mmCIF file of C-alpha atoms in Angstrom:
data_model
loop_
_atom_site.group_PDB
_atom_site.id
_atom_site.type_symbol
_atom_site.label_atom_id
_atom_site.label_comp_id
_atom_site.label_asym_id
_atom_site.label_seq_id
_atom_site.Cartn_x
_atom_site.Cartn_y
_atom_site.Cartn_z
ATOM 1 C CA MET A 1 55.021 291.684 -5.193
ATOM 2 C CA ALA A 2 52.378 294.253 -4.763
ATOM 3 C CA SER A 3 49.000 293.494 -3.177
ATOM 4 C CA THR A 4 45.497 294.682 -3.842
ATOM 5 C CA SER A 5 46.006 298.236 -2.153
ATOM 6 C CA ASP A 6 48.737 299.004 -4.432
ATOM 7 C CA ILE A 7 46.090 298.561 -7.489
ATOM 8 C CA LYS A 8 45.941 302.064 -9.382
ATOM 9 C CA LYS A 9 44.755 302.996 -12.837
ATOM 10 C CA GLY A 10 47.569 302.453 -15.344
ATOM 11 C CA LEU A 11 49.263 299.705 -13.421
ATOM 12 C CA CYS A 12 50.472 296.739 -15.580
ATOM 13 C CA ILE A 13 50.315 293.485 -13.797
ATOM 14 C CA LYS A 14 51.367 289.701 -14.779
ATOM 15 C CA TYR A 15 48.146 287.834 -14.681
ATOM 16 C CA ASN A 16 47.099 284.639 -16.463
ATOM 17 C CA HIS A 17 50.591 284.337 -18.324
ATOM 18 C CA ASP A 18 49.822 287.482 -19.681
ATOM 19 C CA ILE A 19 50.642 291.256 -19.100
ATOM 20 C CA PHE A 20 47.298 293.536 -18.527
ATOM 21 C CA LYS A 21 46.896 296.880 -17.688
ATOM 22 C CA ILE A 22 44.318 298.017 -14.985
ATOM 23 C CA ILE A 23 41.849 300.676 -17.056
ATOM 24 C CA GLU A 24 39.369 300.788 -13.996
ATOM 25 C CA PHE A 25 38.817 299.510 -10.455
ATOM 26 C CA LEU A 26 36.819 299.810 -7.409
ATOM 27 C CA HIS A 27 37.349 298.824 -3.704
ATOM 28 C CA VAL A 28 34.209 297.155 -2.494
ATOM 29 C CA LYS A 29 33.810 296.775 1.340
ATOM 30 C CA PRO A 30 30.290 294.755 1.542
ATOM 31 C CA GLY A 31 28.574 294.782 4.987
ATOM 32 C CA LYS A 32 29.015 290.982 5.238
ATOM 33 C CA GLY A 33 31.966 289.285 4.016
ATOM 34 C CA PRO A 34 35.509 289.971 3.071
ATOM 35 C CA ALA A 35 36.513 293.242 0.997
ATOM 36 C CA PHE A 36 37.397 292.784 -2.396
ATOM 37 C CA VAL A 37 38.509 294.459 -5.590
ATOM 38 C CA ARG A 38 36.712 294.804 -8.795
ATOM 39 C CA THR A 39 38.811 295.463 -11.871
ATOM 40 C CA LYS A 40 38.862 295.916 -15.402
ATOM 41 C CA LEU A 41 42.208 294.543 -17.149
ATOM 42 C CA LYS A 42 42.931 295.341 -20.713
ATOM 43 C CA SER A 43 45.648 292.846 -22.043
ATOM 44 C CA VAL A 44 48.650 294.804 -23.791
ATOM 45 C CA THR A 45 49.272 291.859 -26.156
ATOM 46 C CA SER A 46 45.916 291.543 -27.927
ATOM 47 C CA GLY A 47 43.825 294.500 -26.627
ATOM 48 C CA LYS A 48 41.073 292.228 -25.007
ATOM 49 C CA VAL A 49 39.415 293.636 -22.032
ATOM 50 C CA ILE A 50 38.365 291.367 -19.091
ATOM 51 C CA ASP A 51 36.513 291.757 -15.783
ATOM 52 C CA ASN A 52 38.133 290.388 -12.603
ATOM 53 C CA THR A 53 37.707 290.298 -9.053
ATOM 54 C CA PHE A 54 40.658 289.918 -6.483
ATOM 55 C CA SER A 55 40.112 289.360 -2.601
ATOM 56 C CA ALA A 56 41.403 291.814 -0.525
ATOM 57 C CA GLY A 57 45.095 291.573 0.425
ATOM 58 C CA HIS A 58 45.802 289.192 -2.482
ATOM 59 C CA LYS A 59 49.076 289.335 -4.232
ATOM 60 C CA ILE A 60 49.504 290.554 -7.641
ATOM 61 C CA ASP A 61 52.737 290.450 -9.825
ATOM 62 C CA ASP A 62 53.244 293.920 -11.090
ATOM 63 C CA VAL A 63 55.506 294.690 -13.997
ATOM 64 C CA ARG A 64 58.120 297.451 -13.665
ATOM 65 C CA VAL A 65 57.772 299.963 -16.349
ATOM 66 C CA GLU A 66 59.498 303.126 -17.579
ATOM 67 C CA THR A 67 57.529 306.127 -19.124
ATOM 68 C CA HIS A 68 58.856 307.767 -22.244
ATOM 69 C CA LYS A 69 57.601 310.349 -24.331
ATOM 70 C CA PHE A 70 57.236 309.611 -27.978
ATOM 71 C CA GLN A 71 55.730 311.905 -31.020
ATOM 72 C CA TYR A 72 53.049 310.052 -32.965
ATOM 73 C CA LEU A 73 54.150 310.070 -36.852
ATOM 74 C CA TYR A 74 51.853 308.277 -39.115
ATOM 75 C CA PRO A 75 49.381 305.355 -39.579
ATOM 76 C CA GLU A 76 50.164 302.349 -41.725
ATOM 77 C CA GLY A 77 47.404 299.852 -41.974
ATOM 78 C CA ASP A 78 47.143 298.592 -38.294
ATOM 79 C CA LEU A 79 50.696 299.681 -37.384
ATOM 80 C CA TYR A 80 51.384 302.968 -36.008
ATOM 81 C CA HIS A 81 54.780 304.717 -36.141
ATOM 82 C CA PHE A 82 56.146 306.596 -33.093
ATOM 83 C CA MET A 83 59.448 308.568 -32.465
ATOM 84 C CA ASN A 84 61.205 308.914 -29.314
ATOM 85 C CA THR A 85 61.519 312.766 -28.565
ATOM 86 C CA GLU A 86 64.854 312.451 -26.499
ATOM 87 C CA ASP A 87 66.836 310.036 -28.973
ATOM 88 C CA TYR A 88 64.791 310.043 -32.127
ATOM 89 C CA ASN A 89 64.727 306.157 -32.124
ATOM 90 C CA GLN A 90 61.427 305.033 -33.872
ATOM 91 C CA ILE A 91 59.168 302.312 -32.738
ATOM 92 C CA THR A 92 56.193 300.607 -34.368
ATOM 93 C CA LEU A 93 53.086 299.505 -32.312
ATOM 94 C CA GLN A 94 50.016 297.507 -33.219
ATOM 95 C CA LYS A 95 46.550 299.334 -33.104
ATOM 96 C CA SER A 96 45.268 297.110 -30.565
ATOM 97 C CA VAL A 97 47.607 298.404 -27.907
ATOM 98 C CA LEU A 98 46.452 302.100 -28.303
ATOM 99 C CA ASP A 99 43.672 303.529 -26.165
ATOM 100 C CA ALA A 100 42.314 306.030 -28.439
ATOM 101 C CA PRO A 101 43.918 305.751 -32.185
ATOM 102 C CA ASP A 102 40.992 307.459 -33.870
ATOM 103 C CA LEU A 103 41.768 310.656 -31.605
ATOM 104 C CA MET A 104 45.600 310.840 -32.518
ATOM 105 C CA LYS A 105 46.625 313.640 -34.685
ATOM 106 C CA GLU A 106 49.943 313.354 -36.417
ATOM 107 C CA GLY A 107 52.842 314.902 -34.432
ATOM 108 C CA GLU A 108 50.691 314.225 -31.078
ATOM 109 C CA VAL A 109 53.134 313.626 -28.054
ATOM 110 C CA VAL A 110 51.971 310.566 -26.048
ATOM 111 C CA THR A 111 53.325 308.650 -22.989
ATOM 112 C CA VAL A 112 54.609 305.088 -23.928
ATOM 113 C CA LEU A 113 55.081 302.402 -21.274
ATOM 114 C CA ILE A 114 58.210 300.037 -21.719
ATOM 115 C CA ASN A 115 58.574 296.965 -19.579
ATOM 116 C CA THR A 116 62.069 297.348 -17.728
ATOM 117 C CA GLU A 117 62.644 293.569 -18.094
ATOM 118 C CA ASP A 118 62.558 293.216 -22.181
ATOM 119 C CA GLY A 119 62.672 296.897 -23.245
ATOM 120 C CA MET A 120 59.063 296.092 -25.297
ATOM 121 C CA PRO A 121 56.457 298.850 -25.266
ATOM 122 C CA LEU A 122 53.503 297.621 -23.265
ATOM 123 C CA SER A 123 50.964 300.554 -23.812
ATOM 124 C CA VAL A 124 50.138 303.966 -25.094
ATOM 125 C CA GLU A 125 48.836 306.537 -22.741
ATOM 126 C CA MET A 126 47.047 309.593 -24.500
ATOM 127 C CA PRO A 127 46.925 313.198 -22.867
ATOM 128 C CA SER A 128 43.818 313.265 -21.104
ATOM 129 C CA HIS A 129 42.384 315.947 -23.595
ATOM 130 C CA VAL A 130 43.227 316.579 -27.166
ATOM 131 C CA ILE A 131 42.058 319.676 -29.431
ATOM 132 C CA LEU A 132 41.028 318.789 -32.978
ATOM 133 C CA GLU A 133 39.141 320.562 -35.832
ATOM 134 C CA VAL A 134 35.791 319.605 -37.091
ATOM 135 C CA THR A 135 35.856 318.776 -40.764
ATOM 136 C CA HIS A 136 32.145 317.762 -41.280
ATOM 137 C CA THR A 137 28.972 318.348 -39.335
ATOM 138 C CA GLU A 138 25.238 319.132 -40.265
ATOM 139 C CA PRO A 139 23.981 322.547 -39.437
ATOM 140 C CA GLY A 140 22.147 322.823 -36.026
ATOM 141 C CA VAL A 141 18.211 323.321 -36.207
ATOM 142 C CA LYS A 142 17.432 326.594 -34.884
ATOM 143 C CA GLY A 143 15.217 326.153 -31.760
ATOM 144 C CA ASN A 144 15.937 322.680 -31.081
ATOM 145 C CA THR A 145 17.799 323.459 -27.929
ATOM 146 C CA ALA A 146 15.433 323.175 -24.947
ATOM 147 C CA THR A 147 17.192 319.871 -24.123
ATOM 148 C CA ASN A 148 20.994 318.882 -24.371
ATOM 149 C CA ALA A 149 20.608 318.077 -28.196
ATOM 150 C CA THR A 150 23.409 316.741 -29.876
ATOM 151 C CA LYS A 151 24.740 316.055 -33.336
ATOM 152 C CA PRO A 152 27.515 313.610 -34.994
ATOM 153 C CA ALA A 153 30.613 315.588 -36.089
ATOM 154 C CA THR A 154 33.642 314.225 -37.796
ATOM 155 C CA VAL A 155 36.968 315.590 -36.466
ATOM 156 C CA GLU A 156 40.298 315.935 -38.652
ATOM 157 C CA THR A 157 41.401 312.373 -37.466
ATOM 158 C CA GLY A 158 38.454 310.710 -38.926
ATOM 159 C CA ALA A 159 36.623 310.132 -35.367
ATOM 160 C CA ARG A 160 33.309 310.632 -35.238
ATOM 161 C CA ILE A 161 32.122 312.599 -31.864
ATOM 162 C CA ASN A 162 28.655 313.875 -30.439
ATOM 163 C CA VAL A 163 28.641 317.619 -30.308
ATOM 164 C CA PRO A 164 26.199 320.482 -29.409
ATOM 165 C CA LEU A 165 24.076 321.909 -32.058
ATOM 166 C CA PHE A 166 26.430 325.121 -31.996
ATOM 167 C CA ILE A 167 29.451 323.496 -33.330
ATOM 168 C CA ASN A 168 30.098 324.084 -36.746
ATOM 169 C CA GLU A 169 32.629 322.853 -39.564
ATOM 170 C CA GLY A 170 36.030 324.586 -38.901
ATOM 171 C CA ASP A 171 35.623 324.807 -35.002
ATOM 172 C CA LYS A 172 38.236 323.371 -32.734
ATOM 173 C CA ILE A 173 36.832 321.380 -29.950
ATOM 174 C CA LYS A 174 38.484 319.747 -26.754
ATOM 175 C CA ILE A 175 37.916 315.966 -26.345
ATOM 176 C CA ASP A 176 38.345 313.835 -23.415
ATOM 177 C CA THR A 177 40.437 311.077 -24.631
ATOM 178 C CA GLU A 178 39.384 308.589 -21.717
ATOM 179 C CA LYS A 179 35.599 308.806 -22.635
ATOM 180 C CA GLY A 180 35.907 310.113 -26.362
ATOM 181 C CA ALA A 181 33.400 312.870 -25.372
ATOM 182 C CA TYR A 182 33.000 316.633 -26.356
ATOM 183 C CA THR A 183 34.203 318.732 -23.502
ATOM 184 C CA GLU A 184 34.123 322.357 -24.852
ATOM 185 C CA ARG A 185 34.576 324.655 -28.070
ATOM 186 C CA ILE A 186 38.132 326.259 -28.337
ATOM 187 C CA LYS A 187 38.028 330.108 -28.959
ATOM 188 C CA GLU A 188 41.225 331.544 -31.256
#
């Protein structure tokens, strides 16, 4: 058993007869009244995200997890295939379990959280940044750079990202997987 002081991003807990992963949290100490923890929880079975508030000191039932490195192989409808980089066993996961499936390139190495009680995969954690090539974007308009102007671009995985005007087709860009946002252009 853990308490609200042990809450951190990525922690898996049992709550309302399901297993949830904490994706955001905030400890709040108001001027009046007791402290509490505001959380955003994502169900590892359905992918549904809920908001919940725990009072300070509340006992939470945490789930023991192991992390393993898996290589993303290929998609098949709503199923995604991964291979363990140590023993080469393959697993198949639903799209709803993945945090950012549209940013995963074949061959990408991700971390899979596995429940130690039953050996079932709970969720997939992407690396903090991925580098992808821009496959389609409109040319930028000259002189339109007074503000932080952006334009939509499609990357090699099919995801659409807003990028600055100077990005062209064929450029490699670094993308923050948590926000799904452009970070920088990669020079080769």
